[in-house]
Coordinates of N, CA and C in Angstrom, one line a residue:
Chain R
X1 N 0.9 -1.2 0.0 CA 0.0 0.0 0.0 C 0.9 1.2 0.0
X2 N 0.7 2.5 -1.2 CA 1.3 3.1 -1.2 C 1.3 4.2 0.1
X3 N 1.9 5.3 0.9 CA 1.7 5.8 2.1 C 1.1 7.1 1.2
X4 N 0.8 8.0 2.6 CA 0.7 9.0 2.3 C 2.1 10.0 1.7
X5 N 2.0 10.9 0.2 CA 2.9 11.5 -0.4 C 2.9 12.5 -0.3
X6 N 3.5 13.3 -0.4 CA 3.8 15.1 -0.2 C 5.1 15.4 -1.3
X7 N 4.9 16.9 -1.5 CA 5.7 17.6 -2.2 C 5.6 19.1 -2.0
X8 N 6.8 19.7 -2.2 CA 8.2 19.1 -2.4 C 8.4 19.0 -0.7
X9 N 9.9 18.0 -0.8 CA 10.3 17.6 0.5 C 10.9 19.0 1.4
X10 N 11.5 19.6 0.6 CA 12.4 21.0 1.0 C 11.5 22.1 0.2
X11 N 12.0 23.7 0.9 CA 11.4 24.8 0.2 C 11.8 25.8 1.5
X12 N 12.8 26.6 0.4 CA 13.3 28.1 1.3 C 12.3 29.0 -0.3
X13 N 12.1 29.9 1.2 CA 11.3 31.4 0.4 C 11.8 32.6 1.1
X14 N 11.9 33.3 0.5 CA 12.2 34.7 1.0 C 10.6 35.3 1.8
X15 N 10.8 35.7 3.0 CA 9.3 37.0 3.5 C 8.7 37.4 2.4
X16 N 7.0 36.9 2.8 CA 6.3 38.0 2.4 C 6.0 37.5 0.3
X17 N 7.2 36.2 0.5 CA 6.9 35.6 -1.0 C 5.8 34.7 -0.8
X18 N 5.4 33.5 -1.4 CA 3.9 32.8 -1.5 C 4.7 31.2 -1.4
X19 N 4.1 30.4 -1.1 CA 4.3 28.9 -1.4 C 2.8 28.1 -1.3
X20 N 3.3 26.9 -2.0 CA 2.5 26.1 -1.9 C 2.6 24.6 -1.7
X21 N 1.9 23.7 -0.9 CA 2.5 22.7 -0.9 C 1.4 21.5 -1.3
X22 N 1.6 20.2 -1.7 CA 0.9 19.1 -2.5 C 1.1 18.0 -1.3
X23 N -0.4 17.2 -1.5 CA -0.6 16.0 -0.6 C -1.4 15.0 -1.0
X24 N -0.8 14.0 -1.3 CA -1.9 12.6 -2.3 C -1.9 11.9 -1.1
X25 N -3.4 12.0 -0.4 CA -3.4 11.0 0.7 C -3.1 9.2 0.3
X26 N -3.6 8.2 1.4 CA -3.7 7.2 1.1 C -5.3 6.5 0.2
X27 N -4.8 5.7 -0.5 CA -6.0 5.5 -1.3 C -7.6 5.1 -0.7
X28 N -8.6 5.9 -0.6 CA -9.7 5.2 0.0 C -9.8 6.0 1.4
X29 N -8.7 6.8 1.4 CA -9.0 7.6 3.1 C -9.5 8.6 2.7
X30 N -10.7 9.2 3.6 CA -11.5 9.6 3.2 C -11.3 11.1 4.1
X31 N -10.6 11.4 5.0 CA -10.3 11.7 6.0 C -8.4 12.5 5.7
X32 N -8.7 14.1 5.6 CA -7.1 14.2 5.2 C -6.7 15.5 6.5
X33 N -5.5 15.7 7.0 CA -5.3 16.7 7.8 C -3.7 17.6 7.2
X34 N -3.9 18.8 7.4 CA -2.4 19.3 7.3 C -2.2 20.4 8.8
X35 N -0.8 19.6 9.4 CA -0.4 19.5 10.3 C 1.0 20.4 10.3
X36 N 0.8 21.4 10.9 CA 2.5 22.5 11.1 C 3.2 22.3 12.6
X37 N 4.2 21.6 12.7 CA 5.5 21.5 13.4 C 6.9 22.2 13.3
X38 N 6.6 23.0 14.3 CA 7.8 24.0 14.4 C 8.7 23.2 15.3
X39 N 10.1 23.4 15.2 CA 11.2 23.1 15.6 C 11.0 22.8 17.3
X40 N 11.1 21.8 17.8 CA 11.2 21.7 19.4 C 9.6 21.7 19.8
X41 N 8.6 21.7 19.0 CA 7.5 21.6 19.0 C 6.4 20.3 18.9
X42 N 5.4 19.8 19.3 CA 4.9 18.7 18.4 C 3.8 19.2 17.6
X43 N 3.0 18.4 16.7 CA 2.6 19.0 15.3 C 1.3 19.1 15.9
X44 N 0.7 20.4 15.3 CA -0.2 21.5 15.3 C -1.1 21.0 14.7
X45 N -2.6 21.1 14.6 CA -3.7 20.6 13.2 C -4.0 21.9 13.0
X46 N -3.6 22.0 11.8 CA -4.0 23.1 10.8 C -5.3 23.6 10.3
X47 N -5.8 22.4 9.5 CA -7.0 22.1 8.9 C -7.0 20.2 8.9
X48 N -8.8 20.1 9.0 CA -8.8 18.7 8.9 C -10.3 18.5 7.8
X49 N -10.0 17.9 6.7 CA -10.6 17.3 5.5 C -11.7 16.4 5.7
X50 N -12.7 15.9 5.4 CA -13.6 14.9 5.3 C -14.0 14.6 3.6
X51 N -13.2 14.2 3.2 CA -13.7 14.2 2.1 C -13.3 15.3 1.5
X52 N -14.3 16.6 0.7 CA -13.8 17.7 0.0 C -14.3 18.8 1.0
X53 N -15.0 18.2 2.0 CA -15.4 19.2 3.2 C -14.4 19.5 4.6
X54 N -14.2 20.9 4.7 CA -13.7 21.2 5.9 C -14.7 21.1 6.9
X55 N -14.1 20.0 8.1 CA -14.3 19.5 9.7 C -13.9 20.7 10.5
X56 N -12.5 20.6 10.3 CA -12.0 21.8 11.6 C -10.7 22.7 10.7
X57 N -11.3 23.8 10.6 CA -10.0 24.7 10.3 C -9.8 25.9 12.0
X58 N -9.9 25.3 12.7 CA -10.1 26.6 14.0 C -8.3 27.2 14.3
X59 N -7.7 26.7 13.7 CA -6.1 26.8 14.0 C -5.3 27.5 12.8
X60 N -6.4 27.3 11.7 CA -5.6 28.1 10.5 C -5.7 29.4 10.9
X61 N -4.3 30.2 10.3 CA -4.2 31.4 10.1 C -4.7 32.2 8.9
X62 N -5.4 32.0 8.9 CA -6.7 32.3 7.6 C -6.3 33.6 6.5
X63 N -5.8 34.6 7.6 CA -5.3 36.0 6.1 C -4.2 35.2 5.6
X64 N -3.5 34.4 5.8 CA -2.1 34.1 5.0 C -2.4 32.8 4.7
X65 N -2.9 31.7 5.3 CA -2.8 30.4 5.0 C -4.4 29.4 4.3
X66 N -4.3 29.5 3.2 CA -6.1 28.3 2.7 C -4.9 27.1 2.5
X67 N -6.2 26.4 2.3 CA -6.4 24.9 2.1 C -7.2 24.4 1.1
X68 N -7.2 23.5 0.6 CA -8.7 22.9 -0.4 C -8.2 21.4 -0.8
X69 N -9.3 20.7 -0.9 CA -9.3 19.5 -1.4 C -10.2 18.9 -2.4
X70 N -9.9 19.1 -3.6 CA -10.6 18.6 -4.9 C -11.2 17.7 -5.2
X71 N -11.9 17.7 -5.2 CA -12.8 15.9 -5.4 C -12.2 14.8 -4.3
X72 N -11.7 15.6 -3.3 CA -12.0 14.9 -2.2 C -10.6 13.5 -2.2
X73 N -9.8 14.1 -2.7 CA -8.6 13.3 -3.1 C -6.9 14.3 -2.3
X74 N -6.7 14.6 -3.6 CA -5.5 15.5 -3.3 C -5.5 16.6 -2.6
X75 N -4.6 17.4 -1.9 CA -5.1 18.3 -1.5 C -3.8 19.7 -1.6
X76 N -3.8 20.8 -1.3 CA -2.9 21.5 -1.3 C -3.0 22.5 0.0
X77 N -1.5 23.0 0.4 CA -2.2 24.0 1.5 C -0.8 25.5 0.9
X78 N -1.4 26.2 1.0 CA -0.8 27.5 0.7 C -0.8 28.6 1.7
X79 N 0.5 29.2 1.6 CA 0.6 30.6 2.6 C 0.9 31.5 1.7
X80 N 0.0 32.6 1.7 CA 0.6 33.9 1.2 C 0.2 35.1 1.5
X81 N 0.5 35.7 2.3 CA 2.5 35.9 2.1 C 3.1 35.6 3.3
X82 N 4.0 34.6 2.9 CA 5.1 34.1 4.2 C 6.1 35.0 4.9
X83 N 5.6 34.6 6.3 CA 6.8 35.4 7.5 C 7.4 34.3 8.0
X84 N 8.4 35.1 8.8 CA 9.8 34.1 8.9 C 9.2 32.9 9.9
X85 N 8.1 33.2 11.2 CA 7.7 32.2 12.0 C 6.8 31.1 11.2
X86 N 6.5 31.1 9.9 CA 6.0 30.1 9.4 C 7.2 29.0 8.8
X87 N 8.1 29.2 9.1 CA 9.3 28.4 9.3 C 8.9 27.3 10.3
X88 N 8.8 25.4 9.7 CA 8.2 24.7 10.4 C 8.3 23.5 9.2
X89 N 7.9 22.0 9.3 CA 7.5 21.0 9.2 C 6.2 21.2 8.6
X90 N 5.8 20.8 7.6 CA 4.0 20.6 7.4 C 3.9 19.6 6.9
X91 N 3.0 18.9 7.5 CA 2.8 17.3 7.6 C 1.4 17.1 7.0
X92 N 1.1 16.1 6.2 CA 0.2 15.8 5.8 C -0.2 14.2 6.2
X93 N -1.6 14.2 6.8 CA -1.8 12.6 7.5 C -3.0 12.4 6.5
X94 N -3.5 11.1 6.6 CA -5.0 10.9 6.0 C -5.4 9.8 7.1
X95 N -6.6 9.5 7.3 CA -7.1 8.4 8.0 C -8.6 7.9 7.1
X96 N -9.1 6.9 7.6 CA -10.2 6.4 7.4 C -11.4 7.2 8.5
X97 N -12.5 7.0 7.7 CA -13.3 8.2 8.4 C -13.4 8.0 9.7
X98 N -13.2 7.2 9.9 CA -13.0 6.7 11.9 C -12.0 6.8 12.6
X99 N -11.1 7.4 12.0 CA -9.7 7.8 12.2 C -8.6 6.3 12.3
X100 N -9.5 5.2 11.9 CA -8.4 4.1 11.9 C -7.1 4.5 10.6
X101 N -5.8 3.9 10.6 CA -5.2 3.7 9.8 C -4.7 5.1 9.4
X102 N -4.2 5.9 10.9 CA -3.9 7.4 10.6 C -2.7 7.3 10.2
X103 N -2.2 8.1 9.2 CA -0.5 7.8 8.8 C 0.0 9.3 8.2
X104 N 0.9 9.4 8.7 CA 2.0 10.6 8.0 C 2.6 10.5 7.1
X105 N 2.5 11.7 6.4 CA 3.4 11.5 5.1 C 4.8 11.8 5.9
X106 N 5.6 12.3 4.8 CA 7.3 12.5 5.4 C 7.5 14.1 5.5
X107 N 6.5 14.8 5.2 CA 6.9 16.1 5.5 C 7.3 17.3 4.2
X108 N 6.7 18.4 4.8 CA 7.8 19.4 4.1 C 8.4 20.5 4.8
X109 N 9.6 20.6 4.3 CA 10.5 21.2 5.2 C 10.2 23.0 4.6
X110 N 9.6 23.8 5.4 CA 9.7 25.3 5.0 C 10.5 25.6 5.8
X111 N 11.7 26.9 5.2 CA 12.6 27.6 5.9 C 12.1 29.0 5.1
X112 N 11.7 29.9 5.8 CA 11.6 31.5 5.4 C 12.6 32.2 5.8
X113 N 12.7 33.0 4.9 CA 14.5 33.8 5.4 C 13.9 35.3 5.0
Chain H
X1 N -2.6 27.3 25.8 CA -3.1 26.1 27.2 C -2.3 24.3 26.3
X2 N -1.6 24.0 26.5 CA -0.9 22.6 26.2 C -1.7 21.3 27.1
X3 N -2.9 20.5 26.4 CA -3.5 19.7 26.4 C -2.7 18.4 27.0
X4 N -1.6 18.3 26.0 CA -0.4 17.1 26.3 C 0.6 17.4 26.3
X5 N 1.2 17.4 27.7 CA 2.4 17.4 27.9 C 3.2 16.4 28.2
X6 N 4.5 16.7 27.5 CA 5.3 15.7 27.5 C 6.8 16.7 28.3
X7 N 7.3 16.5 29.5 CA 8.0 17.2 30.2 C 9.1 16.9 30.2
X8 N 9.9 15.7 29.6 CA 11.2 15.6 29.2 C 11.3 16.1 28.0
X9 N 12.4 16.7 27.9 CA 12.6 17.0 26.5 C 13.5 15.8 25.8
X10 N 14.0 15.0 26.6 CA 15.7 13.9 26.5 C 15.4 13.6 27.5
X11 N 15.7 12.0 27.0 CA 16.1 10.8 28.0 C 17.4 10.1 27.4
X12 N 18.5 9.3 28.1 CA 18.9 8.9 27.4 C 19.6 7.5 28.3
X13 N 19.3 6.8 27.7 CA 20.0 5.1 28.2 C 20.5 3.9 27.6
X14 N 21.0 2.8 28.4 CA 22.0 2.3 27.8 C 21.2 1.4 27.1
X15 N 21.7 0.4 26.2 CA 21.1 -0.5 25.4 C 21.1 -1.9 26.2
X16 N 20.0 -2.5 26.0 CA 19.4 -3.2 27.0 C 18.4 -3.0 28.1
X17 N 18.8 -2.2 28.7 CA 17.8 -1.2 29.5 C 16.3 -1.0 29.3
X18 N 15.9 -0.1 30.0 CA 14.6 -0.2 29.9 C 14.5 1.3 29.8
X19 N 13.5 1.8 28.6 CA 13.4 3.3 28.6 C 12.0 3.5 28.9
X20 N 11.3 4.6 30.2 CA 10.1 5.1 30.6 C 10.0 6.4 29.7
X21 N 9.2 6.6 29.0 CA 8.7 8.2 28.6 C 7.0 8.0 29.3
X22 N 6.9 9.2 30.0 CA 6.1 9.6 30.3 C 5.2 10.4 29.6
X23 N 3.9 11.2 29.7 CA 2.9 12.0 29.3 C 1.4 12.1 30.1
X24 N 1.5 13.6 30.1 CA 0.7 13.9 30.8 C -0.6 14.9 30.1
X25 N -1.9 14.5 30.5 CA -3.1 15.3 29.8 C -3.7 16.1 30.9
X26 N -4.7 16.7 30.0 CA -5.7 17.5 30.9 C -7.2 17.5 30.4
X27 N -7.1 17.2 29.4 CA -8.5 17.1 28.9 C -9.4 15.8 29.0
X28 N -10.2 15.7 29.8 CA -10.8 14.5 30.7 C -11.9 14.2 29.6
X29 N -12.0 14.6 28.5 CA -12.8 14.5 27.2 C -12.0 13.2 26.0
X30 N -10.7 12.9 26.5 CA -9.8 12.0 25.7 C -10.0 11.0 26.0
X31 N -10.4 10.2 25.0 CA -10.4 8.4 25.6 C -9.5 7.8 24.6
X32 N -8.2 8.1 23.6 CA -7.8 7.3 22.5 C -6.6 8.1 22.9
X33 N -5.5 7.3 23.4 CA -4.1 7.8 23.4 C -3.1 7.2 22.5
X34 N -2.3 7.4 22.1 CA -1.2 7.3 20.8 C 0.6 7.5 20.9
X35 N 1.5 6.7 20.9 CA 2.4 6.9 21.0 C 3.0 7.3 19.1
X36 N 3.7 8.3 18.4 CA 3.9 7.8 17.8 C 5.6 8.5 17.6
X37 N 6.4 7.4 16.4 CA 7.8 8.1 16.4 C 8.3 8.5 15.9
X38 N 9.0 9.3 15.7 CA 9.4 10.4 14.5 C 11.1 10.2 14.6
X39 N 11.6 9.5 13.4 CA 13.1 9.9 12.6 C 13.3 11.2 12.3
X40 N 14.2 11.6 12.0 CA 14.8 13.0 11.2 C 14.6 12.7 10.1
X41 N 13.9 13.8 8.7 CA 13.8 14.1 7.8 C 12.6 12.9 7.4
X42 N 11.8 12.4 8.7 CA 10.7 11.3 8.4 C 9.3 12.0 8.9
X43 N 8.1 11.5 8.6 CA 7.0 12.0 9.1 C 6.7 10.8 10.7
X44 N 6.1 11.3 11.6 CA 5.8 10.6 12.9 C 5.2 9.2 12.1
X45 N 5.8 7.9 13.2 CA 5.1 6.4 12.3 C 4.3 6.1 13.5
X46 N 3.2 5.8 13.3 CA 2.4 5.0 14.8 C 2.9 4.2 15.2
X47 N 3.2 3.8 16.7 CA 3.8 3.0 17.3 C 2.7 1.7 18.0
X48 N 1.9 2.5 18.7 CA 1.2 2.0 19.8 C 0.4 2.8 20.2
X49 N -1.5 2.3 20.1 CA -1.9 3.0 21.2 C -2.7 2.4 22.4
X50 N -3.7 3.1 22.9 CA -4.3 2.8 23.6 C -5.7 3.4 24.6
X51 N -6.6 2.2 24.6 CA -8.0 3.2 25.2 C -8.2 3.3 26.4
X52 N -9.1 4.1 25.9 CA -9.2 4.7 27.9 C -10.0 3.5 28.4
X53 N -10.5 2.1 28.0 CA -11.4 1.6 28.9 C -10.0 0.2 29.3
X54 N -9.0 0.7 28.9 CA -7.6 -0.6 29.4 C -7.1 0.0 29.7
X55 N -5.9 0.0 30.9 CA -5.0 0.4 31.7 C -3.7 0.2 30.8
X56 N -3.5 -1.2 30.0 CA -2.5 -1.3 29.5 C -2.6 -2.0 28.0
X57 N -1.4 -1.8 27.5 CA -1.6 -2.6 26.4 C -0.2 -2.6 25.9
X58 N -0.1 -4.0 25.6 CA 1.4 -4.5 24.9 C 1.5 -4.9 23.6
X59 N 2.9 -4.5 22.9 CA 3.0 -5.0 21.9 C 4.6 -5.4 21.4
X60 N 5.0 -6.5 22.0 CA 6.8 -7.0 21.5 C 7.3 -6.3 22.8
X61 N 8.1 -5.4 22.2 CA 9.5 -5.1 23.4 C 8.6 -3.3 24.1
X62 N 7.1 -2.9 23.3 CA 7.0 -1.7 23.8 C 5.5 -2.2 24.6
X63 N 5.3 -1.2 25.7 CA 4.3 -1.0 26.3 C 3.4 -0.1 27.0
X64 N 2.2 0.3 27.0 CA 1.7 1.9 27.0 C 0.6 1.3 28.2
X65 N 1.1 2.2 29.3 CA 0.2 2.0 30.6 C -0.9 3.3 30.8
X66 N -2.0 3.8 31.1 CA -2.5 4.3 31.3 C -3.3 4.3 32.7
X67 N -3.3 5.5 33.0 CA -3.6 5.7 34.7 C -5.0 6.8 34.1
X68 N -5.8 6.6 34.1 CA -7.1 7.9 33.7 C -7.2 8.6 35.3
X69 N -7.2 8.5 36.6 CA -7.2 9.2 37.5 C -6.8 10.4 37.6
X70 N -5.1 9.5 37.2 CA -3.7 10.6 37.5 C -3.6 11.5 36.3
X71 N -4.5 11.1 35.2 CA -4.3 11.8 33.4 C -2.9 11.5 33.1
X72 N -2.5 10.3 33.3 CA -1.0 10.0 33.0 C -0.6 8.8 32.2
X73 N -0.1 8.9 31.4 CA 0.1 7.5 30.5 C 2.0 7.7 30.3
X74 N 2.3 6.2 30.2 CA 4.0 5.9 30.1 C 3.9 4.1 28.6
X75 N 5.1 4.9 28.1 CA 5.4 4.2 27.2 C 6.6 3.6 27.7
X76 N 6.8 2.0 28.2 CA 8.3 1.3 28.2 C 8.6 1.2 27.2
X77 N 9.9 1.0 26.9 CA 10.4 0.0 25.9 C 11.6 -0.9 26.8
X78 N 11.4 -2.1 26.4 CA 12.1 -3.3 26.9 C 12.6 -4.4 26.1
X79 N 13.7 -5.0 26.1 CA 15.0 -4.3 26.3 C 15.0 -2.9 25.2
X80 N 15.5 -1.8 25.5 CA 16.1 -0.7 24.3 C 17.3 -1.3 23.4
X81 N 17.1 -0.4 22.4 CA 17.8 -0.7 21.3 C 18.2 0.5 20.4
X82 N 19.9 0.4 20.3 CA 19.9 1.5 19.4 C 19.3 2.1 18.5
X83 N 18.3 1.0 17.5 CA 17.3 1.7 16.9 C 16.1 2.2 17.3
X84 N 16.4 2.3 18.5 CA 14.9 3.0 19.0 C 15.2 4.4 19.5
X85 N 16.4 5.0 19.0 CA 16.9 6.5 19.4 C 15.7 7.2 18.8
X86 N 15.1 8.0 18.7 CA 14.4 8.8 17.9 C 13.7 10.3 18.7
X87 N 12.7 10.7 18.4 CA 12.1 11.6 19.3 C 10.4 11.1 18.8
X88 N 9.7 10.6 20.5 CA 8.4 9.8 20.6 C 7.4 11.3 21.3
X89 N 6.6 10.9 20.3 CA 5.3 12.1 20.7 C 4.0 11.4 20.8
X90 N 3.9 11.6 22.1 CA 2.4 11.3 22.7 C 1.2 12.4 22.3
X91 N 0.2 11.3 22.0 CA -1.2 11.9 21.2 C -2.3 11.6 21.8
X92 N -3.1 12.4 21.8 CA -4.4 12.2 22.6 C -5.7 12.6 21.4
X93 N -6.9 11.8 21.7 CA -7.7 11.9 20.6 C -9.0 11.8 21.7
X94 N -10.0 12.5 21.1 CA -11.5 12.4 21.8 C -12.2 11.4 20.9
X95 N -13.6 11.4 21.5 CA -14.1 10.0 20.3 C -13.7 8.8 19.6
X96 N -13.3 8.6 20.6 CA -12.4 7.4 20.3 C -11.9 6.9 19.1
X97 N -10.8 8.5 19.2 CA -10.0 7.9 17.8 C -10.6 9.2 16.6
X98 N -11.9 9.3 16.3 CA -12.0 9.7 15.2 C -12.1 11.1 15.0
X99 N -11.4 11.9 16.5 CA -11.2 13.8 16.2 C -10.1 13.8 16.7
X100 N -9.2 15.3 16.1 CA -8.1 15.6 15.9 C -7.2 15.0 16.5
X101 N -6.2 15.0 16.3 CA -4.8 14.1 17.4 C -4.0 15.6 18.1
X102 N -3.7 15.8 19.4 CA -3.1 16.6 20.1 C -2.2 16.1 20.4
X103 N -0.9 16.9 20.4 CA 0.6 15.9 19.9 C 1.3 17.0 21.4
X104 N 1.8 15.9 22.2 CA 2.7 16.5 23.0 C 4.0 17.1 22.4
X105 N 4.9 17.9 22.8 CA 6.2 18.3 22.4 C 7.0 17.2 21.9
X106 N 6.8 15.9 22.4 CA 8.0 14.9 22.2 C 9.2 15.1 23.2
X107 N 9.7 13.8 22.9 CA 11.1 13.4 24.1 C 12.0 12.5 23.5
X108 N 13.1 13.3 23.1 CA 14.0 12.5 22.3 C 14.8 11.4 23.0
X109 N 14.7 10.4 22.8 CA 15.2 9.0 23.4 C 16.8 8.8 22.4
X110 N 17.5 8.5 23.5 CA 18.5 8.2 22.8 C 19.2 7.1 23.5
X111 N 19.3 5.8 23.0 CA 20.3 4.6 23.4 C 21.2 4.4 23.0
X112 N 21.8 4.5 24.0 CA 23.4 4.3 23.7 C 24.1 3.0 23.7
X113 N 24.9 2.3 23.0 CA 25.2 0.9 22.4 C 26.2 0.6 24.0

């Protein structure tokens, strides 16, 4: 079974520039979350997916950071315009709607300079 | 307000040994706790969890005790093993399992050969 995928693994941006980042959950999980971990920190829920419907976004930072998930598959999360504290880990999980079979992708590495 | 706390930041012991990480909650609303472990440049892998209606639960050389009184749960590992250096983050979930995961800081374990 393939895991959960993410891209890109790495990503430096300069302040105040835009990024974006990609997440192909596990096949059949219906259920996707994107998760920010800052350094010395454990990981944050961002936003959490049901399908193509947002459950909980109460954590996003909403003027700089959306989310969306397209036919309830892939998904993307973007910040713009990036400050240097969004320097962090963003993790992409997916589960089954009952939250069995929760899994992490491997991450993406943001550094803002 | 930090839900799960994990109060070591570093443990570190010898191989063979027996390694205790602790964790501690507050939210008397959590019945699904979660160990899971994070490599460098990897996303957290589930380890082990456990419900609030069992005190314990084993699996091989790890094991996850649960005290609901005290709001305290401990993960052994028996014997340790160099490959089990990593940094372990305790998770707590309400609804057994199927809403958000609350991720303690983590506590980097390190065994030494």
């Amino acid at each position: 079974e393939a895991g959960v995928a993410q891209s890109p693994r790495y990503k430096i941006i300069e302040k105040r520039q835009s990024v974006a980042f990609w997440c192909n959950p596990i096949s059949g999980h219906a259920t996707l979350y994107w998760y920010q971990q800052i350094l010395g920190q454990g990981p944050k829920l961002l936003i959490q997916f049901q399908n193509n419907g947002v459950v909980d976004d109460s954590q996003l930072p909403k003027d700089r950071f959306s989310a969306e998930r397209l036919k309830g598959v892939d998904s993307t999360l973007k910040i713009q315009p990036a400050k240097l504290e969004d320097s962090a880990v963003y993790l992409c999980a997916s589960s089954l709607r009952d939250g069995y079979g929760y899994t992490f992708g491997s991450g993406t590495r943001l550094t803002v300079v | 307000d930090q839900q799960v706390k994990q109060n070591s930041p570093s443990l570190s012991v010898q191989e063979g040994r027996i390694s205790i990480l602790n964790c501690d909650y507050t939210n008397s609303m959590f019945d699904y706790f979660l160990w899971y472990k994070k490599y460098p440049a990897e996303g957290p892998t589930f380890l082990i969890s456990i419900s609030s209606i069992k005190d314990k639960n084993e699996d091989g050389r790890f094991t996850v005790f649960l005290n609901k009184s005290a709001k305290h749960l401990s993960l052994h590992i028996v014997p340790s093993q160099p490959g089990d250096s990593a940094v372990y983050f305790c998770a707590a979930s309400a609804e057994g399992g199927s809403e958000k995961l609350v991720f303690g800081k983590g506590t980097k374990l390190t065994v030494n050969p």
